[in-house]
PDB file of C-alpha atoms in Angstrom:
ATOM      1  CA  LEU A   1       0.000   0.000   0.000  1.00  0.00           C
ATOM      2  CA  SER A   2       1.333   3.432  -0.894  1.00  0.00           C
ATOM      3  CA  THR A   3       0.319   6.763   0.589  1.00  0.00           C
ATOM      4  CA  GLU A   4       0.508   9.988  -1.397  1.00  0.00           C
ATOM      5  CA  ASN A   5       3.948  10.773  -0.047  1.00  0.00           C
ATOM      6  CA  GLY A   6       5.268   7.555  -1.517  1.00  0.00           C
ATOM      7  CA  SER A   7       5.688   5.522   1.662  1.00  0.00           C
ATOM      8  CA  SER A   8       5.221   1.752   1.112  1.00  0.00           C
ATOM      9  CA  TRP A   9       4.251  -0.635   3.846  1.00  0.00           C
ATOM     10  CA  VAL A  10       2.824  -3.997   4.884  1.00  0.00           C
ATOM     11  CA  VAL A  11       0.522  -5.153   7.673  1.00  0.00           C
ATOM     12  CA  GLN A  12       1.386  -3.190  10.747  1.00  0.00           C
ATOM     13  CA  ASN A  13       0.417  -1.707  13.636  1.00  0.00           C
ATOM     14  CA  LEU A  14       2.198   8.759  16.186  1.00  0.00           C
ATOM     15  CA  GLU A  15       2.582  13.915  15.757  1.00  0.00           C
ATOM     16  CA  THR A  16       1.464  10.817  17.871  1.00  0.00           C
ATOM     17  CA  GLU A  17       0.861   8.357  18.689  1.00  0.00           C
ATOM     18  CA  THR A  18       1.109  10.078  16.437  1.00  0.00           C
ATOM     19  CA  PHE A  19       1.079  11.490  19.288  1.00  0.00           C
ATOM     20  CA  ALA A  20       0.831   8.892  18.146  1.00  0.00           C
ATOM     21  CA  TYR A  21       4.109   7.968  17.629  1.00  0.00           C
ATOM     22  CA  LEU A  22       5.363  10.159  20.425  1.00  0.00           C
ATOM     23  CA  ALA A  23       7.498   8.794  23.196  1.00  0.00           C
ATOM     24  CA  MET A  24       4.981   9.584  25.902  1.00  0.00           C
ATOM     25  CA  ILE A  25       2.080   8.397  23.776  1.00  0.00           C
ATOM     26  CA  ARG A  26       1.288   5.598  26.205  1.00  0.00           C
ATOM     27  CA  LYS A  27      -0.211   8.197  28.543  1.00  0.00           C
ATOM     28  CA  LEU A  28      -2.288  10.173  26.080  1.00  0.00           C
ATOM     29  CA  PRO A  29      -5.960  10.454  27.012  1.00  0.00           C
ATOM     30  CA  LYS A  30      -8.441   9.741  24.270  1.00  0.00           C
ATOM     31  CA  PRO A  31      -9.126  13.003  22.396  1.00  0.00           C
ATOM     32  CA  HIS A  32     -12.904  12.579  22.540  1.00  0.00           C
ATOM     33  CA  PRO A  33     -13.853  10.265  25.400  1.00  0.00           C
ATOM     34  CA  ARG A  34     -17.310   8.894  24.881  1.00  0.00           C
ATOM     35  CA  LYS A  35     -19.876   8.761  27.639  1.00  0.00           C
ATOM     36  CA  ARG A  36     -20.503   5.303  28.966  1.00  0.00           C
ATOM     37  CA  PRO A  37     -24.129   4.199  29.025  1.00  0.00           C
ATOM     38  CA  ARG A  38     -25.696   3.900  32.436  1.00  0.00           C
ATOM     39  CA  ILE A  39     -25.799   0.260  33.502  1.00  0.00           C
ATOM     40  CA  VAL A  40     -28.525  -1.178  35.701  1.00  0.00           C
ATOM     41  CA  LYS A  41     -26.948  -2.510  38.853  1.00  0.00           C
ATOM     42  CA  ALA A  42     -26.385  -6.230  38.579  1.00  0.00           C
ATOM     43  CA  PRO A  43     -23.163  -7.140  40.422  1.00  0.00           C
ATOM     44  CA  TYR A  44     -23.159 -10.731  39.331  1.00  0.00           C
ATOM     45  CA  ARG A  45     -23.166  -9.727  35.635  1.00  0.00           C
ATOM     46  CA  ASP A  46     -20.802  -6.752  35.609  1.00  0.00           C
ATOM     47  CA  GLY A  47     -17.702  -8.901  35.133  1.00  0.00           C
ATOM     48  CA  ASN A  48     -19.103 -10.728  32.109  1.00  0.00           C
ATOM     49  CA  ALA A  49     -20.359  -7.521  30.519  1.00  0.00           C
ATOM     50  CA  SER A  50     -16.995  -5.841  31.025  1.00  0.00           C
ATOM     51  CA  ASP A  51     -15.132  -8.796  29.554  1.00  0.00           C
ATOM     52  CA  ALA A  52     -17.432  -8.880  26.532  1.00  0.00           C
ATOM     53  CA  THR A  53     -16.943  -5.162  25.902  1.00  0.00           C
ATOM     54  CA  ALA A  54     -13.168  -5.465  26.161  1.00  0.00           C
ATOM     55  CA  SER A  55     -13.167  -8.463  23.837  1.00  0.00           C
ATOM     56  CA  THR A  56     -15.232  -6.621  21.220  1.00  0.00           C
ATOM     57  CA  ARG A  57     -12.981  -3.597  21.448  1.00  0.00           C
ATOM     58  CA  GLU A  58      -9.885  -5.743  20.922  1.00  0.00           C
ATOM     59  CA  ARG A  59     -11.449  -7.381  17.863  1.00  0.00           C
ATOM     60  CA  ILE A  60     -12.252  -3.968  16.424  1.00  0.00           C
ATOM     61  CA  LEU A  61      -8.693  -2.734  16.973  1.00  0.00           C
ATOM     62  CA  ALA A  62      -7.200  -5.863  15.403  1.00  0.00           C
ATOM     63  CA  SER A  63      -9.479  -5.682  12.371  1.00  0.00           C
ATOM     64  CA  ALA A  64      -8.916  -1.945  11.980  1.00  0.00           C
ATOM     65  CA  ALA A  65      -5.127  -2.344  12.109  1.00  0.00           C
ATOM     66  CA  ARG A  66      -5.276  -4.957   9.347  1.00  0.00           C
ATOM     67  CA  LEU A  67      -7.673  -3.019   7.115  1.00  0.00           C
ATOM     68  CA  PHE A  68      -5.899   0.316   7.586  1.00  0.00           C
ATOM     69  CA  ALA A  69      -2.680  -1.446   6.601  1.00  0.00           C
ATOM     70  CA  GLU A  70      -4.203  -3.118   3.551  1.00  0.00           C
ATOM     71  CA  GLN A  71      -6.505  -0.352   2.304  1.00  0.00           C
ATOM     72  CA  GLY A  72      -5.358   2.868   3.938  1.00  0.00           C
ATOM     73  CA  PHE A  73      -7.478   5.252   5.988  1.00  0.00           C
ATOM     74  CA  GLU A  74      -9.743   6.262   3.128  1.00  0.00           C
ATOM     75  CA  GLY A  75     -10.210   2.754   1.766  1.00  0.00           C
ATOM     76  CA  ALA A  76     -11.084   1.090   5.082  1.00  0.00           C
ATOM     77  CA  SER A  77     -14.691   1.911   5.960  1.00  0.00           C
ATOM     78  CA  MET A  78     -16.259   1.626   9.399  1.00  0.00           C
ATOM     79  CA  PRO A  79     -18.884  -0.895   8.125  1.00  0.00           C
ATOM     80  CA  ALA A  80     -16.081  -3.055   6.698  1.00  0.00           C
ATOM     81  CA  ILE A  81     -14.155  -2.903   9.984  1.00  0.00           C
ATOM     82  CA  ALA A  82     -17.328  -3.764  11.895  1.00  0.00           C
ATOM     83  CA  LYS A  83     -18.013  -6.746   9.634  1.00  0.00           C
ATOM     84  CA  ALA A  84     -14.456  -8.018  10.049  1.00  0.00           C
ATOM     85  CA  SER A  85     -14.913  -7.667  13.817  1.00  0.00           C
ATOM     86  CA  GLY A  86     -18.109  -9.703  13.845  1.00  0.00           C
ATOM     87  CA  ILE A  87     -20.406  -6.853  14.881  1.00  0.00           C
ATOM     88  CA  THR A  88     -23.001  -4.657  13.173  1.00  0.00           C
ATOM     89  CA  ALA A  89     -22.096  -1.393  11.475  1.00  0.00           C
ATOM     90  CA  GLY A  90     -23.926   0.601  14.139  1.00  0.00           C
ATOM     91  CA  ALA A  91     -22.388  -1.255  17.067  1.00  0.00           C
ATOM     92  CA  ILE A  92     -18.857  -0.110  16.247  1.00  0.00           C
ATOM     93  CA  TYR A  93     -19.780   3.465  17.199  1.00  0.00           C
ATOM     94  CA  LYS A  94     -20.489   2.312  20.737  1.00  0.00           C
ATOM     95  CA  HIS A  95     -16.747   1.774  21.058  1.00  0.00           C
ATOM     96  CA  PHE A  96     -15.271   4.478  18.822  1.00  0.00           C
ATOM     97  CA  LYS A  97     -16.884   7.786  17.965  1.00  0.00           C
ATOM     98  CA  SER A  98     -15.309   8.021  14.509  1.00  0.00           C
ATOM     99  CA  LYS A  99     -12.883   6.385  12.109  1.00  0.00           C
ATOM    100  CA  GLY A 100     -10.315   9.065  12.935  1.00  0.00           C
ATOM    101  CA  GLU A 101     -10.455   8.235  16.637  1.00  0.00           C
ATOM    102  CA  LEU A 102     -10.133   4.540  15.790  1.00  0.00           C
ATOM    103  CA  LEU A 103      -7.060   5.129  13.616  1.00  0.00           C
ATOM    104  CA  LEU A 104      -5.218   7.046  16.329  1.00  0.00           C
ATOM    105  CA  GLU A 105      -6.095   4.414  18.913  1.00  0.00           C
ATOM    106  CA  VAL A 106      -4.704   1.720  16.594  1.00  0.00           C
ATOM    107  CA  VAL A 107      -1.431   3.651  16.274  1.00  0.00           C
ATOM    108  CA  LYS A 108      -1.201   4.252  20.026  1.00  0.00           C
ATOM    109  CA  ARG A 109      -2.001   0.673  20.971  1.00  0.00           C
ATOM    110  CA  SER A 110       0.397  -0.680  18.371  1.00  0.00           C
ATOM    111  CA  PHE A 111       3.318   1.227  19.882  1.00  0.00           C
ATOM    112  CA  GLU A 112       2.366   0.384  23.445  1.00  0.00           C
ATOM    113  CA  SER A 113       2.260  -3.333  22.669  1.00  0.00           C
ATOM    114  CA  THR A 114       5.796  -3.585  21.292  1.00  0.00           C
ATOM    115  CA  PRO A 115       8.299  -5.353  23.599  1.00  0.00           C
ATOM    116  CA  LEU A 116      10.885  -2.679  22.803  1.00  0.00           C
ATOM    117  CA  PHE A 117       8.610   0.055  24.135  1.00  0.00           C
ATOM    118  CA  ILE A 118       7.865  -1.872  27.314  1.00  0.00           C
ATOM    119  CA  GLN A 119      11.541  -2.660  27.804  1.00  0.00           C
ATOM    120  CA  ASN A 120      12.750   0.921  27.299  1.00  0.00           C
ATOM    121  CA  ALA A 121      10.001   2.766  29.151  1.00  0.00           C
ATOM    122  CA  ALA A 122      11.143   3.972  32.557  1.00  0.00           C
ATOM    123  CA  PRO A 123       8.237   4.835  34.866  1.00  0.00           C
ATOM    124  CA  GLY A 124       9.022   7.694  37.199  1.00  0.00           C
ATOM    125  CA  ASN A 125      12.060   8.684  35.165  1.00  0.00           C
ATOM    126  CA  GLU A 126      10.438   9.848  31.958  1.00  0.00           C
ATOM    127  CA  ALA A 127      12.692  12.704  30.815  1.00  0.00           C
ATOM    128  CA  THR A 128      15.942  10.764  31.077  1.00  0.00           C
ATOM    129  CA  ALA A 129      14.264   7.813  29.335  1.00  0.00           C
ATOM    130  CA  LEU A 130      13.390   9.915  26.268  1.00  0.00           C
ATOM    131  CA  PRO A 131      16.671   9.243  24.406  1.00  0.00           C
ATOM    132  CA  ARG A 132      16.196   5.490  24.735  1.00  0.00           C
ATOM    133  CA  LEU A 133      12.580   5.733  23.623  1.00  0.00           C
ATOM    134  CA  ALA A 134      13.592   7.771  20.569  1.00  0.00           C
ATOM    135  CA  SER A 135      16.245   5.218  19.616  1.00  0.00           C
ATOM    136  CA  VAL A 136      13.630   2.445  19.678  1.00  0.00           C
ATOM    137  CA  TYR A 137      12.138   3.885  16.495  1.00  0.00           C
ATOM    138  CA  THR A 138      15.219   2.688  14.603  1.00  0.00           C
ATOM    139  CA  GLU A 139      14.432  -0.972  15.243  1.00  0.00           C
ATOM    140  CA  PRO A 140      12.862  -3.380  12.687  1.00  0.00           C
ATOM    141  CA  GLU A 141      10.169  -4.350  15.198  1.00  0.00           C
ATOM    142  CA  LEU A 142       8.823  -0.791  15.095  1.00  0.00           C
ATOM    143  CA  LYS A 143       8.113  -0.881  11.350  1.00  0.00           C
ATOM    144  CA  PRO A 144       4.357  -1.309  11.926  1.00  0.00           C
ATOM    145  CA  VAL A 145       4.339   1.708  14.232  1.00  0.00           C
ATOM    146  CA  ARG A 146       6.330   3.826  11.779  1.00  0.00           C
ATOM    147  CA  GLN A 147       4.081   2.923   8.886  1.00  0.00           C
ATOM    148  CA  LEU A 148       0.746   3.393  10.646  1.00  0.00           C
ATOM    149  CA  SER A 149       1.967   6.699  12.053  1.00  0.00           C
ATOM    150  CA  ILE A 150       2.706   7.870   8.514  1.00  0.00           C
ATOM    151  CA  GLU A 151      -0.764   6.712   7.478  1.00  0.00           C
ATOM    152  CA  GLY A 152      -2.164   8.825  10.295  1.00  0.00           C
ATOM    153  CA  HIS A 153      -0.312  11.878   9.010  1.00  0.00           C
ATOM    154  CA  SER A 154      -1.513  11.203   5.484  1.00  0.00           C
ATOM    155  CA  ALA A 155      -5.106  10.870   6.704  1.00  0.00           C
ATOM    156  CA  ALA A 156      -4.808  14.144   8.631  1.00  0.00           C
ATOM    157  CA  SER A 157      -3.959  15.987   5.413  1.00  0.00           C
ATOM    158  CA  LYS A 158      -7.276  14.867   3.890  1.00  0.00           C
ATOM    159  CA  ASP A 159      -9.657  14.561   6.817  1.00  0.00           C
ATOM    160  CA  SER A 160     -10.389  17.535   9.079  1.00  0.00           C
ATOM    161  CA  GLU A 161     -11.539  15.366  11.988  1.00  0.00           C
ATOM    162  CA  VAL A 162      -8.352  13.296  11.936  1.00  0.00           C
ATOM    163  CA  ARG A 163      -6.378  16.523  11.688  1.00  0.00           C
ATOM    164  CA  GLU A 164      -8.067  17.912  14.808  1.00  0.00           C
ATOM    165  CA  LEU A 165      -7.616  14.675  16.758  1.00  0.00           C
ATOM    166  CA  LEU A 166      -3.975  14.412  15.737  1.00  0.00           C
ATOM    167  CA  ALA A 167      -3.271  18.044  16.619  1.00  0.00           C
ATOM    168  CA  LEU A 168      -4.850  17.569  20.043  1.00  0.00           C
ATOM    169  CA  SER A 169      -2.902  14.359  20.646  1.00  0.00           C
ATOM    170  CA  ASN A 170       0.323  16.071  19.629  1.00  0.00           C
ATOM    171  CA  GLU A 171      -0.211  18.985  21.964  1.00  0.00           C
ATOM    172  CA  VAL A 172      -1.045  16.709  24.885  1.00  0.00           C
ATOM    173  CA  ALA A 173       2.083  14.657  24.200  1.00  0.00           C
ATOM    174  CA  ILE A 174       4.264  17.746  23.895  1.00  0.00           C
ATOM    175  CA  GLN A 175       2.836  19.096  27.137  1.00  0.00           C
ATOM    176  CA  ARG A 176       3.649  15.883  29.008  1.00  0.00           C
ATOM    177  CA  ILE A 177       7.169  15.762  27.581  1.00  0.00           C
ATOM    178  CA  ARG A 178       7.665  19.444  28.421  1.00  0.00           C
ATOM    179  CA  GLU A 179       6.530  18.897  31.989  1.00  0.00           C
ATOM    180  CA  SER A 180       8.805  15.878  32.437  1.00  0.00           C
ATOM    181  CA  ILE A 181      11.748  17.866  31.062  1.00  0.00           C
ATOM    182  CA  ALA A 182      11.010  20.816  33.341  1.00  0.00           C
ATOM    183  CA  LEU A 183      10.832  18.476  36.345  1.00  0.00           C
ATOM    184  CA  ALA A 184      14.144  16.847  35.440  1.00  0.00           C
ATOM    185  CA  GLN A 185      15.686  20.306  35.082  1.00  0.00           C
ATOM    186  CA  ARG A 186      14.562  21.244  38.566  1.00  0.00           C
ATOM    187  CA  GLU A 187      16.047  18.001  39.857  1.00  0.00           C
ATOM    188  CA  GLY A 188      19.364  18.810  38.200  1.00  0.00           C
ATOM    189  CA  LYS A 189      19.212  15.918  35.718  1.00  0.00           C
ATOM    190  CA  LEU A 190      18.898  18.132  32.609  1.00  0.00           C
ATOM    191  CA  ASP A 191      20.429  21.453  31.590  1.00  0.00           C
ATOM    192  CA  SER A 192      18.234  24.090  33.234  1.00  0.00           C
ATOM    193  CA  LYS A 193      19.214  26.730  30.671  1.00  0.00           C
ATOM    194  CA  MET A 194      17.310  25.010  27.876  1.00  0.00           C
ATOM    195  CA  ASN A 195      13.752  26.099  27.085  1.00  0.00           C
ATOM    196  CA  PRO A 196      11.628  23.057  28.038  1.00  0.00           C
ATOM    197  CA  ASP A 197       8.879  23.870  25.533  1.00  0.00           C
ATOM    198  CA  PHE A 198      11.261  24.258  22.580  1.00  0.00           C
ATOM    199  CA  THR A 199      13.175  21.185  23.712  1.00  0.00           C
ATOM    200  CA  ALA A 200      10.007  19.074  23.836  1.00  0.00           C
ATOM    201  CA  ARG A 201       8.932  20.233  20.378  1.00  0.00           C
ATOM    202  CA  LEU A 202      12.351  19.602  18.853  1.00  0.00           C
ATOM    203  CA  PHE A 203      12.418  16.138  20.387  1.00  0.00           C
ATOM    204  CA  CYS A 204       9.065  15.386  18.757  1.00  0.00           C
ATOM    205  CA  ILE A 205      10.400  16.577  15.404  1.00  0.00           C
ATOM    206  CA  LEU A 206      13.320  14.168  15.801  1.00  0.00           C
ATOM    207  CA  VAL A 207      10.872  11.311  16.386  1.00  0.00           C
ATOM    208  CA  MET A 208       8.776  12.331  13.386  1.00  0.00           C
ATOM    209  CA  GLY A 209      11.874  12.197  11.223  1.00  0.00           C
ATOM    210  CA  LEU A 210      12.672   8.690  12.470  1.00  0.00           C
ATOM    211  CA  LEU A 211       9.196   7.590  11.392  1.00  0.00           C
ATOM    212  CA  HIS A 212      10.341   7.955   7.780  1.00  0.00           C
ATOM    213  CA  MET A 213      13.362   5.677   8.120  1.00  0.00           C
ATOM    214  CA  ASP A 214      11.800   2.928   5.992  1.00  0.00           C
ATOM    215  CA  THR A 215      11.794   5.351   3.058  1.00  0.00           C
ATOM    216  CA  LEU A 216      14.809   7.561   3.757  1.00  0.00           C
ATOM    217  CA  LEU A 217      17.271   5.337   5.642  1.00  0.00           C
ATOM    218  CA  PRO A 218      16.230   1.694   5.182  1.00  0.00           C
ATOM    219  CA  ASN A 219      19.827   0.447   5.430  1.00  0.00           C
ATOM    220  CA  LEU A 220      20.163   1.854   8.947  1.00  0.00           C
ATOM    221  CA  ILE A 221      17.103   0.144  10.392  1.00  0.00           C
ATOM    222  CA  GLY A 222      18.329  -2.258  13.055  1.00  0.00           C
ATOM    223  CA  ASP A 223      21.884  -0.920  12.930  1.00  0.00           C
ATOM    224  CA  GLN A 224      23.201  -0.895  16.503  1.00  0.00           C
ATOM    225  CA  SER A 225      25.699   1.909  15.857  1.00  0.00           C
ATOM    226  CA  TRP A 226      22.947   4.091  14.399  1.00  0.00           C
ATOM    227  CA  ARG A 227      20.670   3.315  17.328  1.00  0.00           C
ATOM    228  CA  ASP A 228      23.398   4.296  19.780  1.00  0.00           C
ATOM    229  CA  PHE A 229      24.064   7.487  17.806  1.00  0.00           C
ATOM    230  CA  VAL A 230      20.378   8.453  17.861  1.00  0.00           C
ATOM    231  CA  ARG A 231      20.224   7.829  21.611  1.00  0.00           C
ATOM    232  CA  GLU A 232      23.331   9.934  22.239  1.00  0.00           C
ATOM    233  CA  ARG A 233      22.155  12.812  20.028  1.00  0.00           C
ATOM    234  CA  ALA A 234      18.703  12.745  21.640  1.00  0.00           C
ATOM    235  CA  ALA A 235      20.345  12.905  25.073  1.00  0.00           C
ATOM    236  CA  THR A 236      22.320  15.956  23.968  1.00  0.00           C
ATOM    237  CA  LEU A 237      19.182  17.520  22.478  1.00  0.00           C
ATOM    238  CA  ILE A 238      17.255  17.399  25.756  1.00  0.00           C
ATOM    239  CA  GLY A 239      20.277  18.471  27.809  1.00  0.00           C
ATOM    240  CA  VAL A 240      21.163  15.317  29.710  1.00  0.00           C
ATOM    241  CA  ARG A 241      24.017  16.103  32.094  1.00  0.00           C
TER     242      ARG A 241
END
């Protein structure tokens, strides 16, 4: 499948995500949280209902990831995703408000599920973990994340709703990164002379560039020396002492 910018990709998993695609994306709140329907109290059934809802949601995400990969954002319709998930066309909107929201959730969940992300994430030490998280984008295992993130960007250029959701996700991610940088500066872990807002935004630009490695630098994907270089440069960028 090829997007308009010429990026080619296979089945895969964000400015995200990508805020999608952003290092702190695992903490992004959903841009448009839907209201949950009021449930009649029935303690002995709550567990089953919750499990069924979670199972349906997972099927939707899996089907959406496959269809977005095969057909792109425009080609994959919500009715088609619902059918592939084993539910009715109307039922899918009980879980996701729109196709744009579903796409960004697919990108976010795809990144969160990668072993490399889990391994390199450092709870409670977010700012100093940023260089390692950035370097993860150079690994072959992150190809699905890179490709779906690019699809998200492509969709944002054509769909106003996706554009709004992506912009919101990006700003939330940048805010969280900025706050973690500012905290690390106060703790003496990062250079306090650096503007935390500019630093956070430049870091996100670095990550967005790495998303295009499959097109621009395919020979460096999985290269340990390149990964180390990216980690070192990212550390310098955010002012690691």
